[in-house]
Amino acid sequence: MGVRDRIRGVGEAVTSAAANVGREVIGRGADARRTGANASGEWVLGVLGALPPPAAPAEREWEFSLGTLICQHPRVPAITAKALRALDSLGALRFGPESVGFDGEDIPWKKVTGLRLHNAFDAMTTEGLDAEVDRVREVLPPLPGRKWAVTKVVEGLATVVLAALEQASEQRLDSVNVACEVTYRGALGREKTLRANLFTTALLAHQTDVAYSLVVTAQAAGVPVIPADPTALDDKALERVRALRERTDAMAAELRAQGDDDASADADGPSPSRPAAS
């Protein structure tokens, strides 16, 4: 049984015709890359492809975040990289034998009462993507080349979402389930919930080995893993995914245009509004 099958919740059966419609909606990834539609995010895909998967269960702490992703861009200098750690509140995954954490908040396994799976695309919406882009501008502190850094952060976020959509073309949309919610005992024993943000959810949907390790690590810590609620692939869900695909395509086009402007500026020398190549 494959990794995807092991981490997948039990969804309602859908007809093969509906599944084919879903694949038609989101299964344009390979063609898009061949035509250059996703060229602006190729560096992101390179970073994702080189991520070392954790053991299952994890033997040591594994961590990846939106800030870490952007720091992998070759044009981000060390001084800017430190400031980008503020982006962890927008998207970060950290787990190991002792604890689990989403988006900058860590919970010891001994306090966790459940790890719940959800359909990844419940959280991956056009509205959610636009809201996260707005938050990028709010969270990123003033720094040299801030405008350029914001562009790269948005590019990183959109590309990870797009990569998750493209990978899902091989699966039923209603069965891309990831462990993106933690319930735990807070102060005075009150039950609290920590839900992953858009970037972290998309990362788990794309990095299936990481998603599987998270589930197995929780089980090794004695934490119940709660399957996702059954969902049906209806017209409303398909339209929502189609809208997200169109939004990420439009965002990629805008970023490509920005990249062309940057290339033209580089012909006359580095722009003072962003860091020069190191």
PDB file of C-alpha atoms in Angstrom:
ATOM      1  CA  MET A   1       0.000   0.000   0.000  1.00  0.00           C
ATOM      2  CA  GLY A   2       1.448   3.404  -1.019  1.00  0.00           C
ATOM      3  CA  VAL A   3       2.081   6.434   1.147  1.00  0.00           C
ATOM      4  CA  ARG A   4      -0.941   8.271  -0.173  1.00  0.00           C
ATOM      5  CA  ASP A   5      -3.220   5.351   0.615  1.00  0.00           C
ATOM      6  CA  ARG A   6      -1.846   5.034   4.146  1.00  0.00           C
ATOM      7  CA  ILE A   7      -2.483   8.681   5.053  1.00  0.00           C
ATOM      8  CA  ARG A   8      -5.733   9.002   3.179  1.00  0.00           C
ATOM      9  CA  GLY A   9      -9.058   9.206   5.050  1.00  0.00           C
ATOM     10  CA  VAL A  10     -12.069   7.269   3.865  1.00  0.00           C
ATOM     11  CA  GLY A  11     -14.037   9.497   1.446  1.00  0.00           C
ATOM     12  CA  GLU A  12     -17.352   8.816  -0.223  1.00  0.00           C
ATOM     13  CA  ALA A  13     -17.143   7.038  -3.564  1.00  0.00           C
ATOM     14  CA  VAL A  14     -17.472   9.232  -6.640  1.00  0.00           C
ATOM     15  CA  THR A  15     -18.145   8.203 -10.188  1.00  0.00           C
ATOM     16  CA  SER A  16     -15.284   7.832 -12.638  1.00  0.00           C
ATOM     17  CA  ALA A  17     -16.829  10.570 -14.735  1.00  0.00           C
ATOM     18  CA  ALA A  18     -16.655  13.024 -11.825  1.00  0.00           C
ATOM     19  CA  ALA A  19     -13.078  12.039 -11.144  1.00  0.00           C
ATOM     20  CA  ASN A  20     -12.193  12.670 -14.780  1.00  0.00           C
ATOM     21  CA  VAL A  21     -13.751  16.126 -14.554  1.00  0.00           C
ATOM     22  CA  GLY A  22     -11.624  16.829 -11.482  1.00  0.00           C
ATOM     23  CA  ARG A  23      -8.473  15.770 -13.303  1.00  0.00           C
ATOM     24  CA  GLU A  24      -9.389  17.976 -16.247  1.00  0.00           C
ATOM     25  CA  VAL A  25      -9.829  20.953 -13.918  1.00  0.00           C
ATOM     26  CA  ILE A  26      -6.448  20.675 -12.177  1.00  0.00           C
ATOM     27  CA  GLY A  27      -4.357  18.304 -14.263  1.00  0.00           C
ATOM     28  CA  ARG A  28      -2.535  20.821 -16.406  1.00  0.00           C
ATOM     29  CA  GLY A  29       0.674  20.989 -14.406  1.00  0.00           C
ATOM     30  CA  ALA A  30       3.073  19.206 -16.742  1.00  0.00           C
ATOM     31  CA  ASP A  31       1.842  21.083 -19.804  1.00  0.00           C
ATOM     32  CA  ALA A  32       2.000  24.357 -17.887  1.00  0.00           C
ATOM     33  CA  ARG A  33       5.646  23.823 -17.033  1.00  0.00           C
ATOM     34  CA  ARG A  34       6.499  22.855 -20.611  1.00  0.00           C
ATOM     35  CA  THR A  35       4.971  26.091 -21.905  1.00  0.00           C
ATOM     36  CA  GLY A  36       6.611  28.191 -19.216  1.00  0.00           C
ATOM     37  CA  ALA A  37       3.390  29.021 -17.345  1.00  0.00           C
ATOM     38  CA  ASN A  38       5.061  28.152 -14.059  1.00  0.00           C
ATOM     39  CA  ALA A  39       8.550  29.315 -14.969  1.00  0.00           C
ATOM     40  CA  SER A  40       8.521  32.038 -12.310  1.00  0.00           C
ATOM     41  CA  GLY A  41       8.380  29.388  -9.584  1.00  0.00           C
ATOM     42  CA  GLU A  42      10.922  26.867 -10.854  1.00  0.00           C
ATOM     43  CA  TRP A  43      13.299  27.697  -7.999  1.00  0.00           C
ATOM     44  CA  VAL A  44      10.510  26.806  -5.535  1.00  0.00           C
ATOM     45  CA  LEU A  45       9.962  23.434  -7.184  1.00  0.00           C
ATOM     46  CA  GLY A  46      13.698  22.797  -7.001  1.00  0.00           C
ATOM     47  CA  VAL A  47      13.700  23.433  -3.237  1.00  0.00           C
ATOM     48  CA  LEU A  48      10.658  21.203  -2.700  1.00  0.00           C
ATOM     49  CA  GLY A  49      12.216  18.437  -4.749  1.00  0.00           C
ATOM     50  CA  ALA A  50      15.383  18.516  -2.654  1.00  0.00           C
ATOM     51  CA  LEU A  51      13.636  18.384   0.741  1.00  0.00           C
ATOM     52  CA  PRO A  52      14.894  15.360   2.702  1.00  0.00           C
ATOM     53  CA  PRO A  53      11.904  13.382   3.985  1.00  0.00           C
ATOM     54  CA  PRO A  54      11.773  12.588   7.700  1.00  0.00           C
ATOM     55  CA  ALA A  55      11.788   9.036   9.018  1.00  0.00           C
ATOM     56  CA  ALA A  56       8.436   7.498   9.916  1.00  0.00           C
ATOM     57  CA  PRO A  57       8.150   7.956  12.816  1.00  0.00           C
ATOM     58  CA  ALA A  58      10.425  10.990  12.954  1.00  0.00           C
ATOM     59  CA  GLU A  59      13.649  10.326  14.850  1.00  0.00           C
ATOM     60  CA  ARG A  60      14.578  13.988  15.166  1.00  0.00           C
ATOM     61  CA  GLU A  61      12.843  17.319  14.696  1.00  0.00           C
ATOM     62  CA  TRP A  62      11.900  18.077  11.088  1.00  0.00           C
ATOM     63  CA  GLU A  63      11.132  21.646  10.102  1.00  0.00           C
ATOM     64  CA  PHE A  64      10.243  23.633   7.018  1.00  0.00           C
ATOM     65  CA  SER A  65       8.577  27.011   6.643  1.00  0.00           C
ATOM     66  CA  LEU A  66       7.687  29.738   4.193  1.00  0.00           C
ATOM     67  CA  GLY A  67      10.564  31.798   5.558  1.00  0.00           C
ATOM     68  CA  THR A  68      12.976  28.885   5.086  1.00  0.00           C
ATOM     69  CA  LEU A  69      11.752  28.438   1.518  1.00  0.00           C
ATOM     70  CA  ILE A  70      12.392  32.076   0.604  1.00  0.00           C
ATOM     71  CA  CYS A  71      15.839  31.934   2.218  1.00  0.00           C
ATOM     72  CA  GLN A  72      16.744  29.267  -0.348  1.00  0.00           C
ATOM     73  CA  HIS A  73      16.437  31.792  -3.171  1.00  0.00           C
ATOM     74  CA  PRO A  74      19.975  32.561  -4.398  1.00  0.00           C
ATOM     75  CA  ARG A  75      19.424  36.318  -4.273  1.00  0.00           C
ATOM     76  CA  VAL A  76      18.394  36.526  -0.619  1.00  0.00           C
ATOM     77  CA  PRO A  77      21.328  37.876   1.459  1.00  0.00           C
ATOM     78  CA  ALA A  78      21.938  36.723   5.023  1.00  0.00           C
ATOM     79  CA  ILE A  79      20.704  39.965   6.590  1.00  0.00           C
ATOM     80  CA  THR A  80      17.364  39.615   4.809  1.00  0.00           C
ATOM     81  CA  ALA A  81      17.103  35.904   5.608  1.00  0.00           C
ATOM     82  CA  LYS A  82      17.030  36.636   9.344  1.00  0.00           C
ATOM     83  CA  ALA A  83      14.123  39.044   8.928  1.00  0.00           C
ATOM     84  CA  LEU A  84      12.199  36.490   6.877  1.00  0.00           C
ATOM     85  CA  ARG A  85      11.792  34.273   9.952  1.00  0.00           C
ATOM     86  CA  ALA A  86       8.797  36.487  10.735  1.00  0.00           C
ATOM     87  CA  LEU A  87       7.046  34.617   7.930  1.00  0.00           C
ATOM     88  CA  ASP A  88       6.857  31.472  10.067  1.00  0.00           C
ATOM     89  CA  SER A  89       3.537  32.753  11.427  1.00  0.00           C
ATOM     90  CA  LEU A  90       2.175  32.476   7.872  1.00  0.00           C
ATOM     91  CA  GLY A  91       3.382  28.950   7.276  1.00  0.00           C
ATOM     92  CA  ALA A  92       5.627  26.568   9.192  1.00  0.00           C
ATOM     93  CA  LEU A  93       5.633  22.845   9.973  1.00  0.00           C
ATOM     94  CA  ARG A  94       7.724  21.421  12.788  1.00  0.00           C
ATOM     95  CA  PHE A  95       7.432  18.003  14.383  1.00  0.00           C
ATOM     96  CA  GLY A  96       9.560  15.319  15.950  1.00  0.00           C
ATOM     97  CA  PRO A  97       9.576  12.806  18.791  1.00  0.00           C
ATOM     98  CA  GLU A  98       8.771  15.463  21.421  1.00  0.00           C
ATOM     99  CA  SER A  99       6.362  17.944  19.855  1.00  0.00           C
ATOM    100  CA  VAL A 100       4.326  19.105  16.872  1.00  0.00           C
ATOM    101  CA  GLY A 101       3.783  22.635  15.628  1.00  0.00           C
ATOM    102  CA  PHE A 102       2.070  24.658  12.931  1.00  0.00           C
ATOM    103  CA  ASP A 103       2.898  28.230  11.970  1.00  0.00           C
ATOM    104  CA  GLY A 104       5.215  29.111  14.822  1.00  0.00           C
ATOM    105  CA  GLU A 105       3.298  27.432  17.669  1.00  0.00           C
ATOM    106  CA  ASP A 106       4.617  24.171  19.154  1.00  0.00           C
ATOM    107  CA  ILE A 107       2.704  21.677  21.285  1.00  0.00           C
ATOM    108  CA  PRO A 108       4.317  18.821  23.250  1.00  0.00           C
ATOM    109  CA  TRP A 109       2.895  15.462  22.157  1.00  0.00           C
ATOM    110  CA  LYS A 110       2.007  14.701  25.792  1.00  0.00           C
ATOM    111  CA  LYS A 111      -0.533  17.553  25.642  1.00  0.00           C
ATOM    112  CA  VAL A 112      -1.977  16.614  22.243  1.00  0.00           C
ATOM    113  CA  THR A 113      -5.330  14.818  22.396  1.00  0.00           C
ATOM    114  CA  GLY A 114      -5.830  14.290  18.671  1.00  0.00           C
ATOM    115  CA  LEU A 115      -4.409  14.831  15.187  1.00  0.00           C
ATOM    116  CA  ARG A 116      -7.240  15.354  12.716  1.00  0.00           C
ATOM    117  CA  LEU A 117      -7.124  14.888   8.953  1.00  0.00           C
ATOM    118  CA  HIS A 118      -8.980  17.278   6.657  1.00  0.00           C
ATOM    119  CA  ASN A 119      -9.548  17.525   2.932  1.00  0.00           C
ATOM    120  CA  ALA A 120      -6.660  19.765   1.908  1.00  0.00           C
ATOM    121  CA  PHE A 121      -8.800  21.722  -0.526  1.00  0.00           C
ATOM    122  CA  ASP A 122     -11.232  22.812   2.182  1.00  0.00           C
ATOM    123  CA  ALA A 123      -8.512  25.249   3.266  1.00  0.00           C
ATOM    124  CA  MET A 124      -7.026  25.919  -0.164  1.00  0.00           C
ATOM    125  CA  THR A 125      -9.424  28.507  -1.544  1.00  0.00           C
ATOM    126  CA  THR A 126      -9.066  31.616  -3.655  1.00  0.00           C
ATOM    127  CA  GLU A 127     -10.164  33.747  -0.713  1.00  0.00           C
ATOM    128  CA  GLY A 128      -7.628  32.044   1.514  1.00  0.00           C
ATOM    129  CA  LEU A 129      -4.820  32.639  -0.978  1.00  0.00           C
ATOM    130  CA  ASP A 130      -5.682  36.320  -1.366  1.00  0.00           C
ATOM    131  CA  ALA A 131      -5.907  36.737   2.414  1.00  0.00           C
ATOM    132  CA  GLU A 132      -2.464  35.194   2.866  1.00  0.00           C
ATOM    133  CA  VAL A 133      -0.979  37.501   0.223  1.00  0.00           C
ATOM    134  CA  ASP A 134      -2.358  40.472   2.182  1.00  0.00           C
ATOM    135  CA  ARG A 135      -0.866  39.068   5.384  1.00  0.00           C
ATOM    136  CA  VAL A 136       2.550  38.780   3.715  1.00  0.00           C
ATOM    137  CA  ARG A 137       2.601  42.530   3.254  1.00  0.00           C
ATOM    138  CA  GLU A 138       1.550  43.067   6.877  1.00  0.00           C
ATOM    139  CA  VAL A 139       4.021  40.624   8.431  1.00  0.00           C
ATOM    140  CA  LEU A 140       7.163  41.304   6.410  1.00  0.00           C
ATOM    141  CA  PRO A 141       9.131  44.001   8.259  1.00  0.00           C
ATOM    142  CA  PRO A 142      10.834  46.977   6.590  1.00  0.00           C
ATOM    143  CA  LEU A 143      14.088  45.736   5.087  1.00  0.00           C
ATOM    144  CA  PRO A 144      16.339  46.457   2.123  1.00  0.00           C
ATOM    145  CA  GLY A 145      14.650  45.251  -1.042  1.00  0.00           C
ATOM    146  CA  ARG A 146      11.283  44.726   0.698  1.00  0.00           C
ATOM    147  CA  LYS A 147       9.271  45.029  -2.526  1.00  0.00           C
ATOM    148  CA  TRP A 148      11.380  42.338  -4.197  1.00  0.00           C
ATOM    149  CA  ALA A 149      11.143  40.130  -1.090  1.00  0.00           C
ATOM    150  CA  VAL A 150       7.338  40.439  -1.018  1.00  0.00           C
ATOM    151  CA  THR A 151       7.244  39.337  -4.667  1.00  0.00           C
ATOM    152  CA  LYS A 152       9.353  36.263  -3.913  1.00  0.00           C
ATOM    153  CA  VAL A 153       7.258  35.347  -0.860  1.00  0.00           C
ATOM    154  CA  VAL A 154       4.047  35.566  -2.871  1.00  0.00           C
ATOM    155  CA  GLU A 155       5.700  33.546  -5.628  1.00  0.00           C
ATOM    156  CA  GLY A 156       6.731  30.885  -3.123  1.00  0.00           C
ATOM    157  CA  LEU A 157       3.275  30.680  -1.564  1.00  0.00           C
ATOM    158  CA  ALA A 158       1.448  30.503  -4.904  1.00  0.00           C
ATOM    159  CA  THR A 159       3.851  27.931  -6.343  1.00  0.00           C
ATOM    160  CA  VAL A 160       3.452  25.542  -3.397  1.00  0.00           C
ATOM    161  CA  VAL A 161      -0.345  25.791  -3.695  1.00  0.00           C
ATOM    162  CA  LEU A 162      -0.100  25.253  -7.450  1.00  0.00           C
ATOM    163  CA  ALA A 163       2.233  22.277  -6.984  1.00  0.00           C
ATOM    164  CA  ALA A 164      -0.266  20.679  -4.602  1.00  0.00           C
ATOM    165  CA  LEU A 165      -3.053  21.191  -7.141  1.00  0.00           C
ATOM    166  CA  GLU A 166      -0.982  19.681  -9.922  1.00  0.00           C
ATOM    167  CA  GLN A 167      -0.025  16.650  -7.849  1.00  0.00           C
ATOM    168  CA  ALA A 168      -3.669  16.099  -6.951  1.00  0.00           C
ATOM    169  CA  SER A 169      -4.453  15.539 -10.638  1.00  0.00           C
ATOM    170  CA  GLU A 170      -3.374  11.932  -9.992  1.00  0.00           C
ATOM    171  CA  GLN A 171      -5.800  11.539  -7.090  1.00  0.00           C
ATOM    172  CA  ARG A 172      -9.466  11.984  -6.335  1.00  0.00           C
ATOM    173  CA  LEU A 173     -10.020  15.515  -5.127  1.00  0.00           C
ATOM    174  CA  ASP A 174     -12.109  14.304  -2.206  1.00  0.00           C
ATOM    175  CA  SER A 175      -9.337  12.074  -0.902  1.00  0.00           C
ATOM    176  CA  VAL A 176      -6.366  14.463  -0.601  1.00  0.00           C
ATOM    177  CA  ASN A 177      -6.486  14.386   3.181  1.00  0.00           C
ATOM    178  CA  VAL A 178      -3.730  15.790   5.385  1.00  0.00           C
ATOM    179  CA  ALA A 179      -3.208  16.053   9.141  1.00  0.00           C
ATOM    180  CA  CYS A 180      -3.539  19.809   9.487  1.00  0.00           C
ATOM    181  CA  GLU A 181      -5.356  20.171  12.825  1.00  0.00           C
ATOM    182  CA  VAL A 182      -4.152  19.469  16.364  1.00  0.00           C
ATOM    183  CA  THR A 183      -6.345  19.376  19.454  1.00  0.00           C
ATOM    184  CA  TYR A 184      -4.565  19.712  22.781  1.00  0.00           C
ATOM    185  CA  ARG A 185      -4.960  20.530  26.461  1.00  0.00           C
ATOM    186  CA  GLY A 186      -4.350  24.198  27.112  1.00  0.00           C
ATOM    187  CA  ALA A 187      -4.299  26.181  30.327  1.00  0.00           C
ATOM    188  CA  LEU A 188      -6.490  24.727  33.083  1.00  0.00           C
ATOM    189  CA  GLY A 189      -6.971  21.614  30.973  1.00  0.00           C
ATOM    190  CA  ARG A 190      -9.207  23.343  28.432  1.00  0.00           C
ATOM    191  CA  GLU A 191      -9.209  21.775  24.988  1.00  0.00           C
ATOM    192  CA  LYS A 192      -7.802  24.013  22.277  1.00  0.00           C
ATOM    193  CA  THR A 193      -7.354  23.635  18.537  1.00  0.00           C
ATOM    194  CA  LEU A 194      -4.440  24.572  16.287  1.00  0.00           C
ATOM    195  CA  ARG A 195      -5.187  24.557  12.554  1.00  0.00           C
ATOM    196  CA  ALA A 196      -2.483  24.891   9.913  1.00  0.00           C
ATOM    197  CA  ASN A 197      -2.488  27.878   7.576  1.00  0.00           C
ATOM    198  CA  LEU A 198      -2.697  27.693   3.781  1.00  0.00           C
ATOM    199  CA  PHE A 199       1.036  27.246   3.099  1.00  0.00           C
ATOM    200  CA  THR A 200       1.449  24.444   5.639  1.00  0.00           C
ATOM    201  CA  THR A 201      -1.650  22.639   4.369  1.00  0.00           C
ATOM    202  CA  ALA A 202      -0.454  22.887   0.768  1.00  0.00           C
ATOM    203  CA  LEU A 203       3.011  21.695   1.808  1.00  0.00           C
ATOM    204  CA  LEU A 204       1.525  18.596   3.454  1.00  0.00           C
ATOM    205  CA  ALA A 205      -0.656  17.932   0.407  1.00  0.00           C
ATOM    206  CA  HIS A 206       2.400  18.087  -1.862  1.00  0.00           C
ATOM    207  CA  GLN A 207       5.011  16.374   0.353  1.00  0.00           C
ATOM    208  CA  THR A 208       3.274  13.042   0.935  1.00  0.00           C
ATOM    209  CA  ASP A 209       6.281  11.481   2.685  1.00  0.00           C
ATOM    210  CA  VAL A 210       6.235  14.327   5.199  1.00  0.00           C
ATOM    211  CA  ALA A 211       2.481  13.997   5.683  1.00  0.00           C
ATOM    212  CA  TYR A 212       2.851  10.262   6.285  1.00  0.00           C
ATOM    213  CA  SER A 213       5.688  10.776   8.764  1.00  0.00           C
ATOM    214  CA  LEU A 214       3.583  13.280  10.721  1.00  0.00           C
ATOM    215  CA  VAL A 215       0.761  10.751  11.067  1.00  0.00           C
ATOM    216  CA  VAL A 216       3.055   7.881  12.061  1.00  0.00           C
ATOM    217  CA  THR A 217       4.936  10.109  14.527  1.00  0.00           C
ATOM    218  CA  ALA A 218       1.646  11.034  16.193  1.00  0.00           C
ATOM    219  CA  GLN A 219       0.668   7.371  16.430  1.00  0.00           C
ATOM    220  CA  ALA A 220       4.065   6.501  17.933  1.00  0.00           C
ATOM    221  CA  ALA A 221       3.428   9.172  20.589  1.00  0.00           C
ATOM    222  CA  GLY A 222       0.091   7.531  21.419  1.00  0.00           C
ATOM    223  CA  VAL A 223      -1.971  10.328  19.845  1.00  0.00           C
ATOM    224  CA  PRO A 224      -5.226   9.309  18.127  1.00  0.00           C
ATOM    225  CA  VAL A 225      -5.340  10.136  14.416  1.00  0.00           C
ATOM    226  CA  ILE A 226      -8.860  11.135  13.430  1.00  0.00           C
ATOM    227  CA  PRO A 227      -9.852  10.532   9.788  1.00  0.00           C
ATOM    228  CA  ALA A 228     -11.341  13.283   7.671  1.00  0.00           C
ATOM    229  CA  ASP A 229     -15.088  13.572   7.337  1.00  0.00           C
ATOM    230  CA  PRO A 230     -16.354  12.002   4.108  1.00  0.00           C
ATOM    231  CA  THR A 231     -16.864  14.534   1.331  1.00  0.00           C
ATOM    232  CA  ALA A 232     -18.341  14.333  -2.128  1.00  0.00           C
ATOM    233  CA  LEU A 233     -16.848  15.773  -5.299  1.00  0.00           C
ATOM    234  CA  ASP A 234     -19.763  18.000  -6.275  1.00  0.00           C
ATOM    235  CA  ASP A 235     -20.067  20.868  -8.731  1.00  0.00           C
ATOM    236  CA  LYS A 236     -19.490  23.445  -5.997  1.00  0.00           C
ATOM    237  CA  ALA A 237     -16.192  21.845  -4.982  1.00  0.00           C
ATOM    238  CA  LEU A 238     -15.058  21.616  -8.605  1.00  0.00           C
ATOM    239  CA  GLU A 239     -15.878  25.272  -9.185  1.00  0.00           C
ATOM    240  CA  ARG A 240     -13.914  26.243  -6.076  1.00  0.00           C
ATOM    241  CA  VAL A 241     -10.850  24.343  -7.279  1.00  0.00           C
ATOM    242  CA  ARG A 242     -11.248  25.807 -10.765  1.00  0.00           C
ATOM    243  CA  ALA A 243     -11.327  29.316  -9.282  1.00  0.00           C
ATOM    244  CA  LEU A 244      -8.188  28.599  -7.261  1.00  0.00           C
ATOM    245  CA  ARG A 245      -6.421  27.288 -10.363  1.00  0.00           C
ATOM    246  CA  GLU A 246      -7.370  30.430 -12.305  1.00  0.00           C
ATOM    247  CA  ARG A 247      -6.166  32.648  -9.454  1.00  0.00           C
ATOM    248  CA  THR A 248      -2.794  30.899  -9.206  1.00  0.00           C
ATOM    249  CA  ASP A 249      -2.413  31.014 -13.003  1.00  0.00           C
ATOM    250  CA  ALA A 250      -3.119  34.758 -12.983  1.00  0.00           C
ATOM    251  CA  MET A 251      -0.721  35.278 -10.095  1.00  0.00           C
ATOM    252  CA  ALA A 252       1.987  33.315 -11.932  1.00  0.00           C
ATOM    253  CA  ALA A 253       1.481  35.526 -14.987  1.00  0.00           C
ATOM    254  CA  GLU A 254       1.829  38.669 -12.871  1.00  0.00           C
ATOM    255  CA  LEU A 255       5.007  37.329 -11.290  1.00  0.00           C
ATOM    256  CA  ARG A 256       6.457  36.433 -14.690  1.00  0.00           C
ATOM    257  CA  ALA A 257       5.791  39.982 -15.850  1.00  0.00           C
ATOM    258  CA  GLN A 258       7.521  41.305 -12.725  1.00  0.00           C
ATOM    259  CA  GLY A 259      10.452  38.988 -13.456  1.00  0.00           C
ATOM    260  CA  ASP A 260      10.710  40.365 -16.985  1.00  0.00           C
ATOM    261  CA  ASP A 261      10.804  43.902 -15.573  1.00  0.00           C
ATOM    262  CA  ASP A 262      13.547  42.866 -13.133  1.00  0.00           C
ATOM    263  CA  ALA A 263      15.576  41.331 -15.963  1.00  0.00           C
ATOM    264  CA  SER A 264      15.315  44.551 -17.955  1.00  0.00           C
ATOM    265  CA  ALA A 265      16.427  46.554 -14.933  1.00  0.00           C
ATOM    266  CA  ASP A 266      19.392  44.229 -14.387  1.00  0.00           C
ATOM    267  CA  ALA A 267      20.593  45.041 -17.896  1.00  0.00           C
ATOM    268  CA  ASP A 268      21.259  48.575 -16.641  1.00  0.00           C
ATOM    269  CA  GLY A 269      22.525  47.490 -13.196  1.00  0.00           C
ATOM    270  CA  PRO A 270      20.990  46.295  -9.914  1.00  0.00           C
ATOM    271  CA  SER A 271      17.852  48.079  -8.789  1.00  0.00           C
ATOM    272  CA  PRO A 272      18.192  49.944  -5.472  1.00  0.00           C
ATOM    273  CA  SER A 273      14.732  48.657  -4.434  1.00  0.00           C
ATOM    274  CA  ARG A 274      15.884  45.045  -4.066  1.00  0.00           C
ATOM    275  CA  PRO A 275      19.056  43.193  -3.136  1.00  0.00           C
ATOM    276  CA  ALA A 276      21.707  42.633  -5.746  1.00  0.00           C
ATOM    277  CA  ALA A 277      22.699  39.093  -6.650  1.00  0.00           C
ATOM    278  CA  SER A 278      25.166  37.616  -4.214  1.00  0.00           C
TER     279      SER A 278
END
